[in-house]
Amino acid sequence: MVNFLQHTFNGLVGGAFLALLALGLAVIFGMLRVVNFAHGAIYMLGAFGAYVLLTEVGLSFWWALVVMPGVLALFGMALERLVVARLARLDPLYNFLLTFGLTLILQDAVKSRYGVQSSPYDAPEILSGTLDLGAFDFPAYRVFVLFMAIAVCVGVWWLLSRTRVGMVVRAATERPELSTALGIDVGRWVTPVFGFGIGLAGLAGVLAAPIRAVNPLMGADLIIVVFAVVVIGGLGSIFGSVAAGFAIGLVQAWVQALGEHWALLSQVLVFLVMAGVLLWRPAGLFGREEAPA
Amino acid sequence: MVPRWLRWALAGAALLVALWLPNGLYPTVAVDIACWALFAVAVDLLLGYTGLMSFGHAAFWGTSAYATGLAAINWGLPFPLAVLLGALAAVLLAVPVGYLAVKRVGIYFAMVTLAFAQMVYYIANQWRSVTQGENGLQRVPRELFGLDLTDEYYFYYAALPIVAGGLFLVWRAVHSPFGRVLVAIRDNPARARALGYPVHRYKLAAFLLSAFTAGLGGGLFAIGHRFVSLDVLHWTTSGKAVIIVVLGGIGTLWGPVVGAAGVTRLEDWLSFAGFEQIGLVTGAIFVLAVLIFRRGLWGTITHWLRRR
């Protein structure tokens, strides 16, 4: 029982990263119909940025937690204005390809400067201990990550469902033409929303720095898993992406807990679940069927 | 339309270039170009002619590479048979993957194929007793009924018929009623369905043919390098095939061939010059191509020819 709770906790932490990344992807896709392949590379930049801030600038984890998402959000907005916007009227596949090219560039740029070895990054002093809850003790830093992720997801939900900006974004996501016809200036929100989604990926990266190996390829395989997560949840659905992220994290951890022989299953599980969902509900668990493009 | 005599002239010129190639380049590079050309044509059959962008074709290329390598090592099969076996293994894998993937279109199709390819990658990585894990398959024999093909120069000519056969197969498919239906599905799936064509089944058939062609390339790649590593299954390999297609020209058959030559040559040149961050250069060229050169090399040429 104790063990089960421990694994559940680890699964939720792993799921938190998937949820944060899937959330950013979903927000960007909703507004721009862009599937951002570079999301994994941005996550990597977040983690690397934290490392560089610490070693070369001397800024602590807490600063990185504020600075990196902000810097990357600005980078994302510039990216949207300079390149993504140029492809707005074309097949979404071109944006997918563009961000794939960007991924190659970002990965190799970081690789050429810092090599492929993992760079060490320690959690801040105050979070380095464990949280003792009677029978179980959880590493304080992981508890912090879990709370941060939940807070961000709830915050985004609040933004989308309770504020004017959220209303516009939701309207533009669901019915872009109709929103425009009703006099909502959809175009005004495209750039900030793109930046926001990129910032979320950056945040996930900073949070990952102390517990995942910081290296140029850390986002490369993760992004594919996140893609599978959003296919499961339904790419158009923000709630679905977050829910699927946590669910997949949990199931992965539980399967891993079964023993060493199950390691492979825990890795391919997300893809097996995706195959099952495709058979049963091709639009994803919470997605709406879109007109064939 | 390009006049018939020009088509034949082009095919003849291409054949001459193909025959000359290993004399002008390192034979190893020539073999690579031929393999990647097959792979890229396979991807373009889906992307350019069916309107489906597979971002997971490394699964078929890589599966064939492993199957070919294993058949050659364990059973000592002559290489054309081993390659054929590899391509059939790729088709076998493509049946379930394609069946599920064609349920989605556009960007979803790309993500679904990508995800399945990654699953194959994980499996190959873990299944060490067969794939040798990180070590890869070493010393794949290069054998043809006792003929010595260790020299890349001669191997290139031995492999050329397979490459030509694969390219001809796709060319025939594209220029057949089957190919016209694929293009119709690409242009207007709803209308194709309304006309009574079973759209999913056509897409699946194109997918299988594409997997077979990619498999031919992957198998030759394994024999050509005498070595199979996990790289053949990685998603960057799928991405490279798409890069080649876009740079060469989507929806043309010569484009992927030209693109394969260009990209392979560029990479060879970069690594020869001691430049390690190849992704930096190919990525940048690719981004520029997507932004301002979407027709690609061959697409631009034919567009220019048609306007005259």
XYZ file of C-alpha atoms in Angstrom:
601
model
C 0.000 0.000 0.000
C 2.768 2.378 0.990
C 4.579 1.362 -2.148
C 1.519 1.892 -4.274
C 1.104 5.431 -2.969
C 4.754 6.138 -3.625
C 4.400 5.011 -7.230
C 1.174 6.927 -7.636
C 2.964 10.024 -6.449
C 5.838 9.489 -8.895
C 3.336 8.915 -11.673
C 1.608 12.181 -10.911
C 4.948 14.014 -11.024
C 5.829 12.426 -14.363
C 2.335 13.206 -15.568
C 2.756 16.814 -14.469
C 5.451 17.335 -17.097
C 3.364 15.675 -19.788
C 0.350 17.755 -18.777
C 2.259 21.061 -18.808
C 3.727 20.343 -22.236
C 0.432 19.046 -23.648
C -1.344 22.087 -22.249
C 1.011 24.467 -24.063
C 0.606 22.481 -27.280
C -3.171 22.498 -26.937
C -3.352 26.264 -26.303
C -1.159 26.983 -29.338
C -3.015 24.512 -31.531
C -6.371 25.887 -30.475
C -5.520 29.429 -31.446
C -3.245 28.960 -34.458
C -3.893 25.391 -35.683
C -0.135 24.941 -35.371
C 1.258 21.719 -33.964
C 4.503 22.949 -32.520
C 7.148 20.305 -33.095
C 9.675 22.588 -31.391
C 7.843 22.236 -28.068
C 10.328 19.625 -26.879
C 13.267 21.798 -27.886
C 11.753 24.754 -26.000
C 11.399 22.531 -22.928
C 15.075 21.679 -23.318
C 15.933 25.390 -23.647
C 14.062 26.038 -20.390
C 16.145 23.478 -18.545
C 19.381 24.582 -20.208
C 18.546 28.220 -19.561
C 18.225 27.469 -15.845
C 21.615 25.752 -15.940
C 23.261 28.634 -17.793
C 21.671 31.230 -15.497
C 23.083 29.390 -12.497
C 26.578 28.662 -13.771
C 27.272 31.668 -15.957
C 25.138 34.424 -14.472
C 24.781 33.208 -10.903
C 20.992 33.379 -10.756
C 19.301 30.809 -8.549
C 16.563 28.334 -9.414
C 13.876 30.763 -8.234
C 15.071 33.432 -10.627
C 15.216 30.910 -13.434
C 11.658 29.906 -12.664
C 10.545 33.465 -13.389
C 13.076 34.562 -16.001
C 13.175 31.564 -18.364
C 9.443 31.244 -19.089
C 9.350 35.006 -19.653
C 12.357 35.052 -21.959
C 11.092 32.052 -23.899
C 7.614 33.549 -24.159
C 9.177 36.623 -25.757
C 11.211 34.350 -28.013
C 8.003 32.555 -28.932
C 6.237 35.808 -29.758
C 9.118 36.906 -31.960
C 9.063 33.485 -33.621
C 5.343 33.759 -34.293
C 5.683 37.229 -35.797
C 8.790 36.502 -37.862
C 8.137 33.036 -39.253
C 5.005 31.214 -38.120
C 2.727 34.057 -39.232
C 4.135 33.782 -42.752
C 2.656 30.316 -43.098
C -0.718 31.155 -41.584
C -2.759 30.650 -44.749
C -1.062 27.438 -45.831
C -1.609 23.809 -44.950
C -0.802 23.320 -41.219
C 1.715 20.712 -42.323
C 4.102 23.494 -43.303
C 4.154 24.843 -39.765
C 4.780 21.356 -38.462
C 7.723 21.094 -40.860
C 8.993 24.554 -39.983
C 9.045 23.788 -36.268
C 10.728 20.456 -37.034
C 13.529 22.368 -38.781
C 13.739 24.723 -35.798
C 14.100 21.721 -33.499
C 17.132 20.507 -35.439
C 18.673 23.978 -35.275
C 18.021 24.530 -31.553
C 19.280 21.073 -30.581
C 22.465 21.348 -32.577
C 23.116 24.921 -31.487
C 23.007 23.883 -27.816
C 24.982 20.740 -28.617
C 27.770 22.687 -30.292
C 28.192 24.888 -27.219
C 27.619 22.487 -24.336
C 28.207 19.019 -25.782
C 25.910 16.039 -25.381
C 26.758 15.235 -21.778
C 24.248 15.959 -19.055
C 24.825 19.096 -17.053
C 24.272 18.797 -13.277
C 21.624 20.960 -11.676
C 20.654 20.793 -8.011
C 17.299 21.605 -6.515
C 17.348 24.683 -4.287
C 18.392 24.089 -0.677
C 14.939 24.604 0.797
C 13.416 21.876 -1.411
C 16.234 19.365 -1.114
C 14.767 17.395 1.800
C 11.817 15.035 1.967
C 8.328 15.618 3.198
C 7.554 13.193 5.986
C 3.888 12.214 6.080
C 3.882 9.491 8.675
C 4.206 6.238 6.737
C 5.523 7.796 3.508
C 8.040 10.438 2.715
C 7.990 12.314 -0.559
C 10.953 14.293 -1.928
C 10.057 17.922 -1.273
C 11.114 19.068 -4.721
C 8.793 16.639 -6.481
C 5.912 17.728 -4.287
C 6.708 21.284 -5.332
C 6.701 20.316 -9.036
C 3.345 18.608 -8.660
C 1.806 21.614 -6.939
C 3.263 24.023 -9.488
C 1.859 21.982 -12.370
C -1.583 21.685 -10.803
C -1.579 25.399 -9.972
C -0.650 26.306 -13.553
C -3.288 24.002 -15.045
C -5.967 25.399 -12.730
C -4.751 28.913 -13.474
C -5.011 28.366 -17.225
C -8.456 26.830 -16.788
C -9.490 29.893 -14.766
C -8.051 32.236 -17.413
C -9.934 30.468 -20.170
C -13.264 30.027 -18.449
C -13.570 33.098 -16.249
C -11.900 35.997 -18.004
C -12.620 38.059 -21.069
C -9.365 37.099 -22.698
C -10.218 33.458 -22.142
C -13.615 33.944 -23.690
C -12.055 35.436 -26.810
C -9.487 32.671 -27.016
C -12.119 29.974 -26.605
C -14.347 31.591 -29.196
C -11.474 31.922 -31.634
C -10.457 28.324 -30.961
C -13.866 26.862 -31.607
C -15.153 29.071 -34.440
C -12.528 31.438 -35.837
C -14.622 32.762 -38.744
C -17.716 33.302 -36.645
C -15.709 35.107 -33.959
C -14.223 37.417 -36.551
C -17.662 38.037 -38.006
C -18.917 39.007 -34.554
C -16.263 41.683 -34.363
C -13.747 39.922 -32.157
C -10.238 40.805 -33.206
C -8.859 37.271 -33.215
C -5.552 38.308 -34.763
C -4.634 40.402 -31.744
C -4.473 37.366 -29.494
C -2.577 35.018 -31.758
C 0.921 36.235 -30.886
C 0.468 36.467 -27.091
C -1.172 33.042 -26.974
C 1.705 31.506 -28.939
C 4.165 33.144 -26.555
C 2.166 31.886 -23.580
C 2.227 28.289 -24.830
C 5.976 28.495 -25.431
C 6.406 29.978 -21.962
C 4.598 26.964 -20.480
C 7.053 24.630 -22.201
C 9.916 26.758 -20.830
C 8.435 26.512 -17.330
C 8.230 22.734 -17.624
C 11.885 22.747 -18.661
C 13.039 24.776 -15.640
C 11.030 22.503 -13.345
C 12.645 19.468 -14.982
C 16.228 20.701 -14.602
C 16.821 19.380 -11.050
C 15.273 15.946 -11.612
C 15.871 15.112 -15.271
C 19.203 14.900 -17.061
C 19.844 18.319 -18.605
C 21.177 17.711 -22.101
C 20.425 18.921 -25.641
C 18.329 15.859 -26.471
C 16.172 15.798 -23.324
C 13.136 17.112 -25.192
C 13.594 15.020 -28.310
C 11.912 11.788 -27.255
C 9.590 13.456 -24.766
C 7.865 15.477 -27.490
C 6.767 12.302 -29.271
C 5.214 11.023 -26.052
C 3.467 14.382 -25.621
C 2.116 14.092 -29.180
C 0.707 10.672 -28.316
C -0.802 12.196 -25.163
C -2.610 14.902 -27.120
C -3.858 12.368 -29.671
C -5.295 10.404 -26.721
C -6.827 13.441 -25.065
C -7.982 15.062 -28.269
C -5.765 17.769 -29.739
C -8.529 20.358 -29.795
C -9.342 19.804 -26.155
C -7.373 21.613 -23.457
C -8.963 19.630 -20.655
C -8.364 16.391 -22.535
C -4.651 17.138 -22.976
C -4.111 17.815 -19.283
C -6.184 14.854 -18.129
C -4.460 12.496 -20.565
C -1.055 13.823 -19.438
C -1.658 12.987 -15.784
C -3.377 9.696 -16.626
C -0.510 8.499 -18.809
C 2.033 9.508 -16.162
C 0.123 7.488 -13.588
C -0.304 4.377 -15.690
C 3.368 4.470 -16.726
C 4.458 4.602 -13.095
C 2.163 1.763 -12.087
C 3.400 -0.488 -14.856
C 6.983 0.378 -14.003
C 6.263 -0.603 -10.410
C 5.426 -4.139 -11.531
C 9.097 -4.895 -11.986
C 12.038 -4.713 -14.339
C 10.472 -6.875 -17.031
C 7.788 -4.288 -17.499
C 10.160 -1.453 -18.379
C 9.546 -1.814 -22.107
C 5.787 -1.945 -21.667
C 5.852 1.258 -19.615
C 7.712 2.977 -22.477
C 5.449 1.832 -25.289
C 2.298 1.899 -23.193
C 1.385 5.429 -24.198
C 1.522 4.396 -27.855
C -0.536 1.275 -27.222
C -3.155 3.371 -25.430
C -3.065 5.745 -28.391
C -3.686 2.857 -30.793
C -6.631 1.743 -28.688
C -8.110 5.237 -28.547
C -7.735 5.593 -32.315
C -9.706 2.393 -32.828
C -12.426 3.424 -30.450
C -12.608 7.223 -30.781
C -10.439 8.515 -33.630
C -10.856 12.144 -32.499
C -9.443 11.435 -29.048
C -11.195 10.955 -25.731
C -12.282 14.579 -25.341
C -11.816 15.813 -28.894
C -14.442 16.815 -31.380
C -14.339 15.315 -34.849
C -13.068 17.979 -37.207
C -13.933 18.231 -40.846
C -11.254 16.359 -42.820
C -8.569 18.831 -43.821
C 2.176 18.474 -69.406
C 5.755 17.659 -70.139
C 6.013 16.233 -73.680
C 6.610 12.525 -74.051
C 9.981 12.840 -75.787
C 11.224 15.000 -72.906
C 10.127 12.357 -70.398
C 12.108 9.688 -72.217
C 15.085 12.000 -72.612
C 14.997 12.689 -68.896
C 14.733 9.015 -68.004
C 17.674 8.266 -70.319
C 19.755 11.083 -68.874
C 18.946 9.925 -65.343
C 20.040 6.403 -66.202
C 23.330 7.711 -67.592
C 23.914 9.799 -64.464
C 23.069 6.793 -62.306
C 25.566 4.635 -64.227
C 28.266 7.269 -63.967
C 27.628 8.238 -60.330
C 30.170 6.051 -58.470
C 32.877 7.257 -60.827
C 32.283 10.879 -59.906
C 31.563 10.417 -56.180
C 32.762 8.043 -53.524
C 30.892 4.810 -54.253
C 29.701 4.802 -50.617
C 28.020 8.155 -51.142
C 26.525 6.931 -54.399
C 24.991 3.928 -52.619
C 23.602 6.234 -49.930
C 22.039 8.511 -52.523
C 20.318 5.554 -54.173
C 18.922 4.272 -50.859
C 17.683 7.682 -49.707
C 16.137 8.290 -53.132
C 14.000 5.170 -52.678
C 13.061 6.243 -49.164
C 12.142 9.784 -50.228
C 10.107 8.607 -53.224
C 8.207 6.331 -50.843
C 7.437 9.248 -48.534
C 6.424 11.430 -51.470
C 4.025 8.787 -52.775
C 2.063 9.482 -49.589
C 2.802 13.177 -49.106
C 2.710 14.405 -52.671
C 0.255 12.030 -54.302
C -2.073 10.984 -51.500
C -1.892 14.062 -49.275
C -0.703 12.147 -46.218
C 2.450 13.220 -44.431
C 3.991 10.254 -42.688
C 6.458 11.374 -40.076
C 7.169 7.822 -39.011
C 8.545 6.194 -42.106
C 11.788 5.365 -40.324
C 9.761 2.503 -38.826
C 9.605 0.821 -42.256
C 13.061 1.812 -43.421
C 14.532 0.642 -40.100
C 12.485 -2.519 -39.742
C 13.600 -3.569 -43.193
C 17.203 -2.678 -42.378
C 17.117 -4.949 -39.324
C 15.216 -7.742 -41.066
C 17.558 -7.593 -44.067
C 20.627 -7.544 -41.854
C 19.404 -10.481 -39.774
C 18.467 -12.518 -42.834
C 21.884 -11.907 -44.358
C 23.770 -12.664 -41.145
C 21.806 -15.659 -39.877
C 20.723 -17.323 -43.077
C 23.438 -16.101 -45.406
C 20.866 -15.116 -48.019
C 22.143 -13.416 -51.175
C 21.542 -9.719 -50.712
C 18.667 -9.144 -53.178
C 16.641 -11.861 -51.423
C 17.505 -10.444 -48.012
C 16.423 -6.972 -49.129
C 13.157 -8.327 -50.519
C 12.521 -10.128 -47.250
C 13.245 -6.893 -45.364
C 10.810 -4.933 -47.509
C 8.134 -7.565 -46.884
C 8.773 -7.282 -43.149
C 8.200 -3.531 -43.498
C 4.893 -4.184 -45.266
C 3.871 -6.572 -42.515
C 4.440 -3.822 -39.943
C 2.665 -1.292 -42.163
C -0.595 -3.258 -42.148
C -1.654 -2.474 -38.563
C 0.071 0.931 -38.428
C -1.480 2.035 -41.706
C -4.894 0.661 -40.768
C -4.931 2.855 -37.660
C -3.167 5.871 -39.136
C -5.438 6.372 -42.162
C -8.298 6.988 -39.768
C -6.794 10.436 -39.251
C -5.832 13.122 -41.744
C -3.420 16.028 -41.985
C -1.396 16.836 -38.940
C -2.991 14.041 -36.906
C -1.785 11.487 -39.429
C 1.741 12.840 -39.042
C 1.592 12.588 -35.253
C 0.091 9.105 -35.255
C 2.711 7.691 -37.630
C 5.410 9.412 -35.594
C 4.130 7.867 -32.381
C 3.996 4.344 -33.838
C 7.500 4.734 -35.221
C 8.732 5.712 -31.790
C 7.128 2.586 -30.366
C 9.090 0.491 -32.858
C 12.223 2.375 -31.840
C 11.707 1.560 -28.156
C 11.056 -2.085 -28.945
C 14.213 -2.373 -31.054
C 16.171 -0.656 -28.320
C 14.980 -3.149 -25.698
C 14.944 -6.345 -27.742
C 18.696 -6.803 -27.375
C 18.777 -10.523 -28.068
C 17.734 -9.772 -31.647
C 18.820 -6.218 -32.408
C 21.986 -6.125 -30.236
C 20.640 -2.891 -28.725
C 23.076 -0.007 -28.828
C 25.756 -2.098 -30.525
C 23.696 -2.673 -33.630
C 24.077 -5.467 -36.149
C 27.730 -5.770 -37.051
C 29.352 -7.252 -40.138
C 26.318 -7.712 -42.324
C 27.539 -9.903 -45.214
C 27.368 -8.514 -48.716
C 27.063 -11.576 -50.833
C 25.648 -12.539 -54.182
C 26.110 -16.212 -55.104
C 29.786 -16.122 -54.272
C 30.458 -12.846 -56.082
C 32.750 -10.603 -54.098
C 30.963 -7.322 -53.506
C 33.063 -5.998 -50.647
C 34.127 -3.207 -52.972
C 31.440 -0.490 -52.801
C 32.019 0.332 -56.452
C 30.766 -3.058 -57.626
C 28.088 -3.237 -54.973
C 26.578 -0.019 -56.308
C 26.034 -1.610 -59.719
C 24.668 -4.786 -58.160
C 22.195 -2.729 -56.138
C 21.161 -0.430 -58.978
C 18.569 -2.821 -60.496
C 16.757 -2.997 -57.153
C 16.743 0.796 -56.879
C 15.538 1.187 -60.459
C 12.906 -1.493 -59.864
C 11.620 0.278 -56.760
C 11.465 3.639 -58.502
C 9.730 2.093 -61.506
C 7.169 0.462 -59.232
C 6.197 3.829 -57.728
C 6.274 5.489 -61.151
C 3.889 2.836 -62.503
C 1.586 3.230 -59.505
C 1.445 7.003 -59.823
C 0.757 6.883 -63.570
C -2.005 4.318 -63.291
C -5.734 4.561 -62.579
C -4.819 3.699 -58.993
C -2.533 6.731 -58.867
C -5.231 8.984 -60.326
C -7.585 7.912 -57.543
C -4.915 8.743 -54.972
C -4.553 12.235 -56.423
C -8.326 12.622 -56.410
C -8.378 11.648 -52.733
C -5.625 14.161 -52.046
C -7.461 16.969 -53.797
C -10.957 16.298 -52.527
C -11.522 13.324 -50.246
C -15.231 14.007 -49.867
C -15.779 13.940 -53.628
C -13.713 10.798 -54.055
C -15.852 9.117 -51.420
C -19.013 10.384 -53.075
C -17.833 8.882 -56.363
C -17.773 5.535 -54.629
C -14.085 5.028 -54.025
C -13.289 3.350 -50.700
C -10.965 6.143 -49.579
C -9.517 4.381 -46.539
C -8.692 1.286 -48.545
C -6.909 3.301 -51.241
C -4.942 5.191 -48.614
C -3.980 1.932 -46.940
C -2.848 0.463 -50.277
C -0.701 3.543 -50.910
C 0.667 3.215 -47.387
C 1.663 -0.417 -47.940
C 3.292 0.321 -51.283
C 5.148 3.196 -49.674
C 6.331 0.979 -46.811
C 7.539 -1.611 -49.319
C 9.547 0.972 -51.271
C 10.991 2.503 -48.109
C 11.819 -1.042 -47.044
C 13.774 -1.704 -50.251
C 15.819 1.409 -49.512
C 16.344 0.485 -45.868
C 17.444 -3.033 -46.738
C 19.973 -1.805 -49.285
C 21.161 0.752 -46.744
C 21.849 -2.069 -44.263
C 23.765 -4.128 -46.826
C 25.550 -1.050 -48.158
C 26.851 -0.047 -44.734
C 27.288 -3.655 -43.580
C 25.972 -2.362 -40.274
C 22.595 -1.520 -38.758
C 22.300 0.836 -35.810
C 19.292 2.147 -33.891
C 19.618 5.400 -35.830
C 17.711 3.821 -38.718
C 14.589 3.843 -36.541
C 14.942 7.255 -34.935
C 12.431 9.999 -35.699
C 15.166 12.225 -37.086
C 15.532 9.646 -39.872
C 11.848 10.042 -40.735
C 12.353 13.794 -40.628
C 15.322 13.611 -42.957
C 13.226 11.773 -45.534
C 10.598 14.520 -45.378
C 13.318 17.191 -45.652
C 14.597 15.499 -48.808
C 11.107 15.444 -50.307
C 10.418 19.111 -49.539
C 13.811 20.273 -50.797
C 13.470 18.180 -53.943
C 9.851 19.038 -54.622
C 6.645 17.611 -53.158
C 4.455 15.740 -55.607
C 7.148 15.051 -58.190
C 9.031 11.816 -58.678
C 12.327 13.325 -59.790
C 12.265 15.766 -56.876
C 12.933 13.238 -54.108
C 15.733 11.711 -56.193
C 17.348 15.106 -56.745
C 16.766 15.986 -53.088
C 18.379 12.741 -51.933
C 21.456 13.499 -53.998
C 21.642 17.064 -52.706
C 21.146 16.335 -49.016
C 23.401 13.267 -48.961
C 26.129 15.137 -50.810
C 25.821 18.115 -48.464
C 26.017 15.954 -45.354
C 28.995 14.075 -46.721
C 30.718 17.326 -47.544
C 30.016 18.780 -44.090
C 31.284 15.755 -42.239
C 34.335 15.619 -44.510
C 35.020 19.247 -43.627
C 34.922 18.229 -39.960
C 31.710 20.107 -39.240
C 29.786 18.201 -36.600
C 26.576 20.180 -36.204
C 25.014 18.939 -39.425
C 21.515 19.529 -38.058
C 22.300 23.230 -37.766
C 22.888 23.470 -41.511
C 20.232 21.061 -42.799
C 17.737 22.499 -40.311
C 18.418 26.064 -41.446
C 18.211 25.144 -45.136
C 14.989 23.290 -44.449
C 13.427 26.214 -42.557
C 14.311 28.530 -45.429
C 12.869 26.069 -47.938
C 9.589 25.847 -46.014
C 9.432 29.647 -45.790
C 10.370 30.718 -49.287
C 11.070 27.718 -51.506
C 8.110 25.424 -50.960
C 8.096 24.028 -54.488
C 11.548 22.582 -53.970
C 14.252 22.158 -56.604
C 12.453 19.968 -59.113
C 9.085 21.586 -58.468
C 10.553 24.966 -59.324
C 12.049 23.673 -62.548
C 8.816 22.043 -63.760
C 6.790 25.074 -62.705
C 9.119 27.237 -64.737
C 8.924 24.869 -67.712
C 5.133 24.825 -67.631
C 4.792 28.576 -67.523
C 6.767 28.963 -70.707
